CSV table of C-alpha atoms in Angstrom, one decimal:
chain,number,residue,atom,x,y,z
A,242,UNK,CA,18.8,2.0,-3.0
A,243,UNK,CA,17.2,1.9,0.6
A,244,UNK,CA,18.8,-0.1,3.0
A,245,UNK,CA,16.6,-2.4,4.5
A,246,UNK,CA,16.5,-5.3,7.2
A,247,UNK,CA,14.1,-8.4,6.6
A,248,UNK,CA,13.8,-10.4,9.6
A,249,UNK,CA,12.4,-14.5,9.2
A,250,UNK,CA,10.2,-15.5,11.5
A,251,UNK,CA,10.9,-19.5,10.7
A,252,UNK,CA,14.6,-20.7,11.4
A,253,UNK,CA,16.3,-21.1,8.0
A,254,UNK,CA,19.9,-21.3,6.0
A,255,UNK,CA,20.5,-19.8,2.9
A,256,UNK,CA,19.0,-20.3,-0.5
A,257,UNK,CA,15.2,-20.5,2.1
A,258,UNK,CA,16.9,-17.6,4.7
A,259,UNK,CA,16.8,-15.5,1.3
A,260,UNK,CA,13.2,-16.4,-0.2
A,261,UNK,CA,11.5,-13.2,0.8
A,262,UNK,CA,13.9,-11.1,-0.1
A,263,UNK,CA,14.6,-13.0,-3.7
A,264,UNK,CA,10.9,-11.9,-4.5
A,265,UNK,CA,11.1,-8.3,-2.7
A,266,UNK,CA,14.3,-8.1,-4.8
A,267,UNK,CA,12.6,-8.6,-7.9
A,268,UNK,CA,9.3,-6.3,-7.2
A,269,UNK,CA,10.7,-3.2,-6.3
A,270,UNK,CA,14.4,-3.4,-7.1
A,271,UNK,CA,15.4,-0.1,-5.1
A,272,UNK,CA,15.6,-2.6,-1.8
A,273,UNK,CA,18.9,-3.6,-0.8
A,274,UNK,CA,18.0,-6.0,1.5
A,275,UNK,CA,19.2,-8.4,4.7
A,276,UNK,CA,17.3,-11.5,5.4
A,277,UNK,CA,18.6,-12.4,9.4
A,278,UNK,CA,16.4,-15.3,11.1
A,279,UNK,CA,15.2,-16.0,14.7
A,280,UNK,CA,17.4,-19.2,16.1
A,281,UNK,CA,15.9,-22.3,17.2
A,282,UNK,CA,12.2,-22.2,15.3
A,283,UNK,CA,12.4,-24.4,12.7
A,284,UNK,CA,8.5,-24.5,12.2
A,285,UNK,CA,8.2,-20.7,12.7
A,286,UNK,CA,5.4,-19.0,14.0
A,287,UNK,CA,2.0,-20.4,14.1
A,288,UNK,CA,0.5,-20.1,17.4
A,289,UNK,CA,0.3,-18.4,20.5
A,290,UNK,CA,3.2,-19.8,21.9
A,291,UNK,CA,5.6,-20.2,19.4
A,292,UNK,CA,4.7,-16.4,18.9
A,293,UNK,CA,5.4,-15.3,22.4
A,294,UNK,CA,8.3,-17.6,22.1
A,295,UNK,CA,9.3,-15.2,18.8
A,296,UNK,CA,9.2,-11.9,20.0
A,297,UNK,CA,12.4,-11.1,22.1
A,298,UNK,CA,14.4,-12.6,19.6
A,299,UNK,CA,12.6,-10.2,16.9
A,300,UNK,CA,13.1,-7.6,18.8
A,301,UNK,CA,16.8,-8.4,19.4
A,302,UNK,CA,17.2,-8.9,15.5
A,303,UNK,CA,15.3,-5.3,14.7
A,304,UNK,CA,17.7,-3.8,17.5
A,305,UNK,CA,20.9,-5.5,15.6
A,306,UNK,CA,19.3,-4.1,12.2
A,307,UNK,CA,19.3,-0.5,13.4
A,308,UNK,CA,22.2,-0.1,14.6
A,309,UNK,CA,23.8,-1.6,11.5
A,310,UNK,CA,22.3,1.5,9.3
A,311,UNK,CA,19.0,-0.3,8.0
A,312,UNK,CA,16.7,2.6,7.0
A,313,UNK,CA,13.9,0.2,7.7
A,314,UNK,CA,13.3,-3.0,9.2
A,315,UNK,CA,10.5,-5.7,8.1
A,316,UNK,CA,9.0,-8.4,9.8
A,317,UNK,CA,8.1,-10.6,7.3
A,318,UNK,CA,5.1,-12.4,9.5
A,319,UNK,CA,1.6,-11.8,8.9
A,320,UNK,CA,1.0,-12.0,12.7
A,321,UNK,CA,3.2,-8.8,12.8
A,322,UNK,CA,4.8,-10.3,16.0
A,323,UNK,CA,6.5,-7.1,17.8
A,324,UNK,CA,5.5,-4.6,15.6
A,325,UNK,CA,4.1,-2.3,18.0
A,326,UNK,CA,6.7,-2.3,20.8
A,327,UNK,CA,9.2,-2.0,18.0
A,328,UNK,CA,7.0,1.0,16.3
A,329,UNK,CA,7.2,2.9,19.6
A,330,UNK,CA,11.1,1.7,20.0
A,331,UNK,CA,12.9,2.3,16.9
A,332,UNK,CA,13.4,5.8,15.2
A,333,UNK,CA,13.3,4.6,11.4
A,334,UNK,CA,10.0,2.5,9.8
A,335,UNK,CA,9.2,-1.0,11.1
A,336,UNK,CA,6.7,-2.7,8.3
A,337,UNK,CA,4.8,-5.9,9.6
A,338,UNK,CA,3.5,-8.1,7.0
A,339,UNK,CA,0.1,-8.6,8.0
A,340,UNK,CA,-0.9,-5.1,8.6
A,341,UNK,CA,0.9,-4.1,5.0
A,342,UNK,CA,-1.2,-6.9,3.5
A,343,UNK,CA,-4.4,-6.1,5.3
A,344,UNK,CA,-4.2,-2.4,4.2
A,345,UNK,CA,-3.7,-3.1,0.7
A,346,UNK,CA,-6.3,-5.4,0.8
A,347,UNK,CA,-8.9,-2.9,2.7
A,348,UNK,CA,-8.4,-1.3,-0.9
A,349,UNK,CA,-10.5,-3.3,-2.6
A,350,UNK,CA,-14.3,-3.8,-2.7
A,351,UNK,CA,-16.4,-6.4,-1.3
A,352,UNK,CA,-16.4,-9.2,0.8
A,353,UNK,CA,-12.8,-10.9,1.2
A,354,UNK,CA,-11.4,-14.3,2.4
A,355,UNK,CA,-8.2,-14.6,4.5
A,356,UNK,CA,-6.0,-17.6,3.8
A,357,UNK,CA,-3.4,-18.5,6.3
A,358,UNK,CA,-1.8,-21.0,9.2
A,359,UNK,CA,-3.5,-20.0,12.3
A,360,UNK,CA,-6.9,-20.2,13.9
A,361,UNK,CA,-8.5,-17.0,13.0
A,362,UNK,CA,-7.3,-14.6,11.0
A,363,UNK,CA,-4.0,-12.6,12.6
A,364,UNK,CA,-5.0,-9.0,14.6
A,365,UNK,CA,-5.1,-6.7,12.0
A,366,UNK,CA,-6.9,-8.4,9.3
A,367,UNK,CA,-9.5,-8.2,12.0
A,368,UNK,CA,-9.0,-5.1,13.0
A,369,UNK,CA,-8.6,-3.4,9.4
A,370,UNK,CA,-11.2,-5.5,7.6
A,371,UNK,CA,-13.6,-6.7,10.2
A,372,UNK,CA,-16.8,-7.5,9.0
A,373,UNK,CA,-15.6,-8.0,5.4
A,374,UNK,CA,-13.9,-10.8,6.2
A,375,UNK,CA,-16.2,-13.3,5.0
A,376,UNK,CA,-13.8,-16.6,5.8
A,377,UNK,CA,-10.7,-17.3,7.3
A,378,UNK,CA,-10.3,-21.1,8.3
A,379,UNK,CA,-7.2,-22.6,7.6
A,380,UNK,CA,-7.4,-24.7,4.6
A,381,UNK,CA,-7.0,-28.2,5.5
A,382,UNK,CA,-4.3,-30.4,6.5
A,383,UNK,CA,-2.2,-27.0,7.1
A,384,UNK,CA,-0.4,-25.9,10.5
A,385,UNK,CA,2.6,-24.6,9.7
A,386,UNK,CA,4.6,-22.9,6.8
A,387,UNK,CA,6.3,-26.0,6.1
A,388,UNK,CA,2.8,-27.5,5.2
A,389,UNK,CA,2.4,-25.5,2.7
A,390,UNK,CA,5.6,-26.4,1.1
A,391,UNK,CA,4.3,-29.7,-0.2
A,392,UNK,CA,1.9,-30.5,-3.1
A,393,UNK,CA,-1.1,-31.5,-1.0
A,394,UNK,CA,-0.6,-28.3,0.8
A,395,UNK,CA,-0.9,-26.3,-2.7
A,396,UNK,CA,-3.9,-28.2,-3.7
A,397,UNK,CA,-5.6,-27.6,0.0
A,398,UNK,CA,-4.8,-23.2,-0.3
A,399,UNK,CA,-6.2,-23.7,-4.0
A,400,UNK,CA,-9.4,-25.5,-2.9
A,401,UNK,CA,-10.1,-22.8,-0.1
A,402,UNK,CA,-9.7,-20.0,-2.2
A,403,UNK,CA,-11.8,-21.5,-4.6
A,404,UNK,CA,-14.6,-22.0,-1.4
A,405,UNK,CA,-14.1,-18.3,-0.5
A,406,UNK,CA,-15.0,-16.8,-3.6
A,407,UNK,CA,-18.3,-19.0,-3.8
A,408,UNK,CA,-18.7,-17.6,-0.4
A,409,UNK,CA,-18.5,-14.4,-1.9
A,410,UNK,CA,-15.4,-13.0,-2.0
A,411,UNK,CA,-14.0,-10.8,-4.4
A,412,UNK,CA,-10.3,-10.8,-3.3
A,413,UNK,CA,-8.4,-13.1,-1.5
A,414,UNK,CA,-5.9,-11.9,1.4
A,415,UNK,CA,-2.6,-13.6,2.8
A,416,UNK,CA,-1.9,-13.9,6.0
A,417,UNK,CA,0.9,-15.7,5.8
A,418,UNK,CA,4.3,-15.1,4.6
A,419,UNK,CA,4.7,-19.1,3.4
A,420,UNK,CA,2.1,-18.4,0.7
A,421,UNK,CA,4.5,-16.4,-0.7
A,422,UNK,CA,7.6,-18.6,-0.7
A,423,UNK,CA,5.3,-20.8,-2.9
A,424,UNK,CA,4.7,-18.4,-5.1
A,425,UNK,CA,0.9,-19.7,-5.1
A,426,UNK,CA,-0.8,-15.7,-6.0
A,427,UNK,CA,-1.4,-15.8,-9.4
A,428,UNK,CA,-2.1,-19.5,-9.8
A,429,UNK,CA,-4.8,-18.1,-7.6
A,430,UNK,CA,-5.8,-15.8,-9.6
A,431,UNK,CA,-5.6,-17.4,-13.1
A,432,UNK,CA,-7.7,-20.6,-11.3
A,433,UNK,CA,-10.2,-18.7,-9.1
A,434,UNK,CA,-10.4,-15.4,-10.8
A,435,UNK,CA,-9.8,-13.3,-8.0
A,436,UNK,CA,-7.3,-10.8,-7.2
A,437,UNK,CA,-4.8,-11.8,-4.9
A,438,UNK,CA,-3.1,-9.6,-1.8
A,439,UNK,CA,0.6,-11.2,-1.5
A,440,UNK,CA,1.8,-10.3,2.0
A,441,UNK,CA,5.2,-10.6,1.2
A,442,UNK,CA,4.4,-8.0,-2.2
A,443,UNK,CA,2.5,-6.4,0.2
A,444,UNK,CA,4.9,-5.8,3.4
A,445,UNK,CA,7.6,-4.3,-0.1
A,446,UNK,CA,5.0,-2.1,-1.5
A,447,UNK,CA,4.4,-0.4,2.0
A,448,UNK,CA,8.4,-0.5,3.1
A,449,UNK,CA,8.6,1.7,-0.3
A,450,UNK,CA,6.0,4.0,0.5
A,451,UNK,CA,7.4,4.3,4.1
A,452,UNK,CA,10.9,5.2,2.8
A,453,UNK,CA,9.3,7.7,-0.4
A,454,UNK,CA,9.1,10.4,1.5
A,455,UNK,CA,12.8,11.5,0.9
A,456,UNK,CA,11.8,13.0,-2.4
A,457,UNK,CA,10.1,16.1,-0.7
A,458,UNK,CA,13.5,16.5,0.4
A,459,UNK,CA,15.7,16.5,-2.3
B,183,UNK,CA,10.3,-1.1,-16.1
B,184,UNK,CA,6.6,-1.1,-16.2
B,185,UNK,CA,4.9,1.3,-18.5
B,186,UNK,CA,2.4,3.2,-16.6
B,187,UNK,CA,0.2,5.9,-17.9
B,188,UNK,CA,-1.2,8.8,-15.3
B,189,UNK,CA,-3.9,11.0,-15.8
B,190,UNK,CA,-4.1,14.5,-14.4
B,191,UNK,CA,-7.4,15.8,-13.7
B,192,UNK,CA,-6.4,19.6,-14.0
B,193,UNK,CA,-5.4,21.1,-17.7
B,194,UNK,CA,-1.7,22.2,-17.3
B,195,UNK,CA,1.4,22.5,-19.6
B,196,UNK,CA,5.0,20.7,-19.1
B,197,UNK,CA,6.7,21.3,-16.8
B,198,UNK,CA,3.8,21.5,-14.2
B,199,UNK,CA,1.7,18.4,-16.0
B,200,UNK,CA,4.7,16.1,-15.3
B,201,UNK,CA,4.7,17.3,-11.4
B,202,UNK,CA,3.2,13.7,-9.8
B,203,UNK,CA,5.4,11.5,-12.7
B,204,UNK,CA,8.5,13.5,-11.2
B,205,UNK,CA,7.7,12.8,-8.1
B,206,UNK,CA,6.6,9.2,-8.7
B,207,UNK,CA,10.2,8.5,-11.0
B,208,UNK,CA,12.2,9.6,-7.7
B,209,UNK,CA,10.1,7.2,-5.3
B,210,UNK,CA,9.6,4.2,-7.6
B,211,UNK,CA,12.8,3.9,-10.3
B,212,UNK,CA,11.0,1.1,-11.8
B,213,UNK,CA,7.7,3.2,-13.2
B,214,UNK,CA,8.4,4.4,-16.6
B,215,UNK,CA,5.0,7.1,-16.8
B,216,UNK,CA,3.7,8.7,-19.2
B,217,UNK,CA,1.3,12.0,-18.1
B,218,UNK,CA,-1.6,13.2,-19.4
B,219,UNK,CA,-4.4,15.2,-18.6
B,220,UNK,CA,-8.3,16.4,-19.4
B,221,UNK,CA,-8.7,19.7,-21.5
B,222,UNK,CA,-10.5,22.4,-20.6
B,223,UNK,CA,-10.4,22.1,-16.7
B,224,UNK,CA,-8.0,24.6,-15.2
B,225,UNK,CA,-8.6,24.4,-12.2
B,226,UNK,CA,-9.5,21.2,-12.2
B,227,UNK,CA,-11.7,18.9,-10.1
B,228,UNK,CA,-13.3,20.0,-6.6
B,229,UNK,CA,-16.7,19.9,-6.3
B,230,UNK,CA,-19.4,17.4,-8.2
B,231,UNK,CA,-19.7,19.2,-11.6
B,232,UNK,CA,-16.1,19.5,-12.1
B,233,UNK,CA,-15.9,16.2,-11.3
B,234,UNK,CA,-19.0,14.8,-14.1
B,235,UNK,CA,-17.1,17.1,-16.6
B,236,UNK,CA,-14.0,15.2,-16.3
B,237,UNK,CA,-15.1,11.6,-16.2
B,238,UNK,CA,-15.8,11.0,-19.3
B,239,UNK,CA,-12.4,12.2,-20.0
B,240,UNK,CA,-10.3,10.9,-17.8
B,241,UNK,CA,-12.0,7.4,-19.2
B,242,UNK,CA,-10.9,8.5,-22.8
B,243,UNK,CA,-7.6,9.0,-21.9
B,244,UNK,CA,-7.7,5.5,-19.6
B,245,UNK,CA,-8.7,3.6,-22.6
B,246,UNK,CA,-5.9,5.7,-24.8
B,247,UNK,CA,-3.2,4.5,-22.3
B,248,UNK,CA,-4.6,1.0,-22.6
B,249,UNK,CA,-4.4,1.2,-26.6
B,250,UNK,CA,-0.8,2.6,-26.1
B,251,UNK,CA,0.2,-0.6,-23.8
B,252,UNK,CA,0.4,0.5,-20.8
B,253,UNK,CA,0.9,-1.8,-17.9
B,254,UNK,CA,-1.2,-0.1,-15.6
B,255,UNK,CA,-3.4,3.5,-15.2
B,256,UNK,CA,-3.3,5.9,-12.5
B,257,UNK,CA,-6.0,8.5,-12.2
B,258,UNK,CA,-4.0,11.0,-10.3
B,259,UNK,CA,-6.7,12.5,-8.1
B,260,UNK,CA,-8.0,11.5,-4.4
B,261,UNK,CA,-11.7,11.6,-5.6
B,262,UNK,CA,-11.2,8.8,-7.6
B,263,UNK,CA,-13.0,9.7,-10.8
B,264,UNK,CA,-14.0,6.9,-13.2
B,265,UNK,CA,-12.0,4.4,-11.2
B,266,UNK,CA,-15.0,1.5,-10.8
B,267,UNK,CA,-16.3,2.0,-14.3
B,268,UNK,CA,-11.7,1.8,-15.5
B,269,UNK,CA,-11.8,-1.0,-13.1
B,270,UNK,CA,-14.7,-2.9,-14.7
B,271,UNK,CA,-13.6,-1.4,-18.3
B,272,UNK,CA,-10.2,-2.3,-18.9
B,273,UNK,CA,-8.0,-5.8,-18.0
B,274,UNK,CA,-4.4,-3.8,-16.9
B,275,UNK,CA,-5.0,-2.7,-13.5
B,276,UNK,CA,-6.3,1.2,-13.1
B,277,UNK,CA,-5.1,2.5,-9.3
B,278,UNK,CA,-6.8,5.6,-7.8
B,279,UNK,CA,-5.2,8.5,-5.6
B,280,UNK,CA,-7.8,8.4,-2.8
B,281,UNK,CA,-8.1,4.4,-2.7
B,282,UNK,CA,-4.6,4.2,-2.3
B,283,UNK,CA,-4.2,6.4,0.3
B,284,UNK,CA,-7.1,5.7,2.3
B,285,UNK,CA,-5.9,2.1,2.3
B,286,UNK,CA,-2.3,2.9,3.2
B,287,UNK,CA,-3.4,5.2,5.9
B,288,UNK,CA,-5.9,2.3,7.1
B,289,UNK,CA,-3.0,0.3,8.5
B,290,UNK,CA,-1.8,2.8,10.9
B,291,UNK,CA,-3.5,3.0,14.5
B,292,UNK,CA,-6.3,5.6,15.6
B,293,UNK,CA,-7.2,8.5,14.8
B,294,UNK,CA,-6.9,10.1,11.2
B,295,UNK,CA,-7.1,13.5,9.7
B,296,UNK,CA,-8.2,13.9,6.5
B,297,UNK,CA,-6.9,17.5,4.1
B,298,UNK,CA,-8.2,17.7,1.4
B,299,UNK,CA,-10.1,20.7,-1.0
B,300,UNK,CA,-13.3,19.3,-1.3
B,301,UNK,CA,-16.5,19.4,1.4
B,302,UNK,CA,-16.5,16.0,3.3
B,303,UNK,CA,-13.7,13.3,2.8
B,304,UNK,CA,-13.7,11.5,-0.9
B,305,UNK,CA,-15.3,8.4,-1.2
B,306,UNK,CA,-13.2,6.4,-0.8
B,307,UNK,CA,-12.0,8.0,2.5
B,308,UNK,CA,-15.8,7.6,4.3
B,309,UNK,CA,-15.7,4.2,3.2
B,310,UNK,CA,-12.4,2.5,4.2
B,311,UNK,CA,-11.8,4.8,6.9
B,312,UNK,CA,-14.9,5.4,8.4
B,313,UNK,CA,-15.4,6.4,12.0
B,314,UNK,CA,-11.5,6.8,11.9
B,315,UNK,CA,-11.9,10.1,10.3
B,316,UNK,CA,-11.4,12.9,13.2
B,317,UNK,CA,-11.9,15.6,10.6
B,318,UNK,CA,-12.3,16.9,7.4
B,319,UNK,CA,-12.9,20.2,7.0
B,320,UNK,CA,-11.1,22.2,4.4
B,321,UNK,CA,-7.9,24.1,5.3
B,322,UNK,CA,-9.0,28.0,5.9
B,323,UNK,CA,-9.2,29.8,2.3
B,324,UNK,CA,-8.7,26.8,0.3
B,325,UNK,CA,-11.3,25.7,-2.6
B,326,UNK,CA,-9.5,24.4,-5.9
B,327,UNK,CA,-5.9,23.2,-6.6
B,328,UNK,CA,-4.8,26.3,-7.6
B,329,UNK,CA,-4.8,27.8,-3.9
B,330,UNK,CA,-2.8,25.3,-2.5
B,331,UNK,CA,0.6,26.7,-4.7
B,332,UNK,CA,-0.3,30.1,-2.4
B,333,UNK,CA,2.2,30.5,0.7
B,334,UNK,CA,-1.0,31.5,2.4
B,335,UNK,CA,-2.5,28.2,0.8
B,336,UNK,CA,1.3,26.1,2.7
B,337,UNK,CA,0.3,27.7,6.0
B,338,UNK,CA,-3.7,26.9,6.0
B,339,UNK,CA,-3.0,23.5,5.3
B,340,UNK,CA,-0.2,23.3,8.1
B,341,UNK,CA,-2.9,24.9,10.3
B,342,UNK,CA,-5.2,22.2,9.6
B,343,UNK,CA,-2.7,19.7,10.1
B,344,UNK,CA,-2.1,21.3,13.6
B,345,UNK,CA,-5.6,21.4,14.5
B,346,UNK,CA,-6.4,17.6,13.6
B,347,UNK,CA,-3.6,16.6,16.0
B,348,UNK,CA,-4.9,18.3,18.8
B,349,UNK,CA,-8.0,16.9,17.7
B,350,UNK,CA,-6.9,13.1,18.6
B,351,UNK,CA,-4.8,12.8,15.2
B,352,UNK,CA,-2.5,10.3,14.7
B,353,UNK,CA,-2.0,10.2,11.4
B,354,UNK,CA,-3.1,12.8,8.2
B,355,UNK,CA,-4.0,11.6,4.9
B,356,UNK,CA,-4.1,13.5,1.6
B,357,UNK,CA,-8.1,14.0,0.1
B,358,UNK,CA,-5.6,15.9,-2.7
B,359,UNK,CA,-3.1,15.1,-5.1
B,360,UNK,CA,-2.3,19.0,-5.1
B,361,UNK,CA,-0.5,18.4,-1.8
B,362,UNK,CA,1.6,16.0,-3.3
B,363,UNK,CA,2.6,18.5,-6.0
B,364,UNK,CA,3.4,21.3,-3.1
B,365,UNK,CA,5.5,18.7,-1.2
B,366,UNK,CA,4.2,19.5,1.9
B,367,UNK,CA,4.3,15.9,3.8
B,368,UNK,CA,7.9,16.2,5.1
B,369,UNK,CA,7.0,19.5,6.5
B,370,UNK,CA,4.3,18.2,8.2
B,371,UNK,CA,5.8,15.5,9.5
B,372,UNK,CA,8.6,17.9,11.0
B,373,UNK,CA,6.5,20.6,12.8
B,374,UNK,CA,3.0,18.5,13.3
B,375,UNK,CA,4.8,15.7,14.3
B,376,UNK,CA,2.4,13.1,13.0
B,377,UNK,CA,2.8,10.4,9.7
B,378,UNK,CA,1.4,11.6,6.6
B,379,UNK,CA,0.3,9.5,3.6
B,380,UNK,CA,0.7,11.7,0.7
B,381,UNK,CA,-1.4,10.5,-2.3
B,382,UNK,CA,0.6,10.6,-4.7
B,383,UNK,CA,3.5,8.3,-3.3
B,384,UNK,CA,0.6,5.9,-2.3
B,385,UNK,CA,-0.5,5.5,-5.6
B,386,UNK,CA,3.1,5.0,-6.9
B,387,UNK,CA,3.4,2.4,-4.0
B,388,UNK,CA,0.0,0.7,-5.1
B,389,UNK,CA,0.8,0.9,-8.7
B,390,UNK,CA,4.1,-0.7,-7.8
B,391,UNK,CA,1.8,-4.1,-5.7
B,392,UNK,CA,-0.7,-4.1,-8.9
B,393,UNK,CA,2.0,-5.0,-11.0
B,394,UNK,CA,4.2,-6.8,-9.1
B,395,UNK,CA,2.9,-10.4,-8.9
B,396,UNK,CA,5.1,-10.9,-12.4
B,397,UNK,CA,7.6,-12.2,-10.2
B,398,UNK,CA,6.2,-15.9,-9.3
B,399,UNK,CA,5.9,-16.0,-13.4
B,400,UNK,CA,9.5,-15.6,-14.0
């Protein structure tokens, strides 16, 4: 088991503190993993400010989880607030959502659309996929994770993704963590009949790969 | 546990044909794998006729695996043989060595060096990592899979490594499964000082994504 700190980007109690890690739990089973939260954010982080607003206290939180024997930290946000201060601060692997899910999703062939909450898609879904990304507006009536929570905000990610694959796209890409706490990927892919990059699957598939190396070792 | 059948593009016996599912069963606990590989290819793929002898093969063996309800394929080699026509072919999803590990090594930032045996970066390298790519050129004395079990084969490929960080490196990524099976990464790591993504670990961790949106279904 690898030890592993998830840090939520949207203030939360438990059962909703522990949605991420419930489905990282289930995917790849050799996580043990913490869910901590940044305080006073209850509609997490969707812009500029309330990302700037974000960062010390993720940083604080990825300190906390260090020292506390995490092998690895997460930042379960597809913005990857702090990643790369934290990348050059901390000694064991920091994975950010949105470059994990980017990656993965630079994998596949074609033309793909982003879905997410802010203007744009996040940094490096334009940096890794660039040109490829052939749409990335926010599907409508959506600015914030808790949006996406209700049934008009289901329907609205289902009628985008069904727009970006008649715009061409051959696989759809998260970039953001909500999509996964409603669990919307394969009703995706069943209705549209595109593959589907699932940050949160996404930002445990790479935390793996980041802690595999071990087995040279053993 | 999902069932996952991997194909080995170079004709060996147990113990050696089980090398990447060893590997693979240390790094991902929940892939159960079952290893094959092509006949009559010793030393297996590395250049363009090797690699048209094997495909219809390795897509024998694919459709076997399907047949025998497997969850997913891996073709175990970084030049991706057969993987679009798999991809196209068969409705479990079939992951690739050099996808994977192009893609993993896409998120990281600058500079990459790609080792591998063949002339040029695979596929799959020149197209997701592009420009990235400081160099390519095949580790001193090395031309088939067989060279890299050599201690002379362990030092040319740390060599290389060595020379692509002082090149602007800032990562390396695997153009060969046969690295994987000489567990060179961690060494690498060590004296180079740089990342690695090892190909067979990232097509463990991308088997692991493919097959891992179950968990919304549950």
């Amino acid at each position: 088991m690898y030890k592993v700190g998830l840090i939520r980007v949207v203030t939360q109690q438990p059962p909703l503190l522990e949605a991420h890690a419930d489905i990282l739990k289930k995917a790849y089973p050799m996580l043990d993993i913490t869910s901590r939260c940044i305080e006073g954010q209850s509609d997490g982080v969707h812009d500029k400010e309330s990302e700037n607003l974000a960062i010390p206290k993720i940083i604080s939180l990825a300190r906390q989880f260090y020292e506390d024997g995490m092998e690895a930290v997460i930042i379960s946000c597809a913005g990857d607030p702090a990643l790369d201060v934290l990348r050059a601060d901390l000694p064991i692997p920091v994975i950010g959502a949105g470059r994990s899910c980017a990656s993965a999703a630079a994998g596949s062939k074609g033309l793909i659309g982003v879905i997410g909450i802010t203007e744009g898609a996040p940094p490096a879904f334009r940096e890794i996929l660039g040109d490829r990304i052939v749409d990335d507006t926010l599907p409508e009536g959506v600015i914030c994770t808790l949006d996406l929570l209700t049934e008009k905000g289901r329907q609205s990610v289902l009628a985008r993704a069904m727009s970006q694959k008649q715009m061409g796209a051959e696989a759809i890409a998260f970039a953001c963590t909500g999509l996964s706490t409603i669990g919307i990927a394969p009703y995706i892919e069943e209705s549209v009949g595109v593959p589907v990059f699932d940050a949160v699957l996404c930002e445990g598939a790479f935390a793996c790969l980041a802690l595999s190396n071990h087995v040279y070792k053993e």
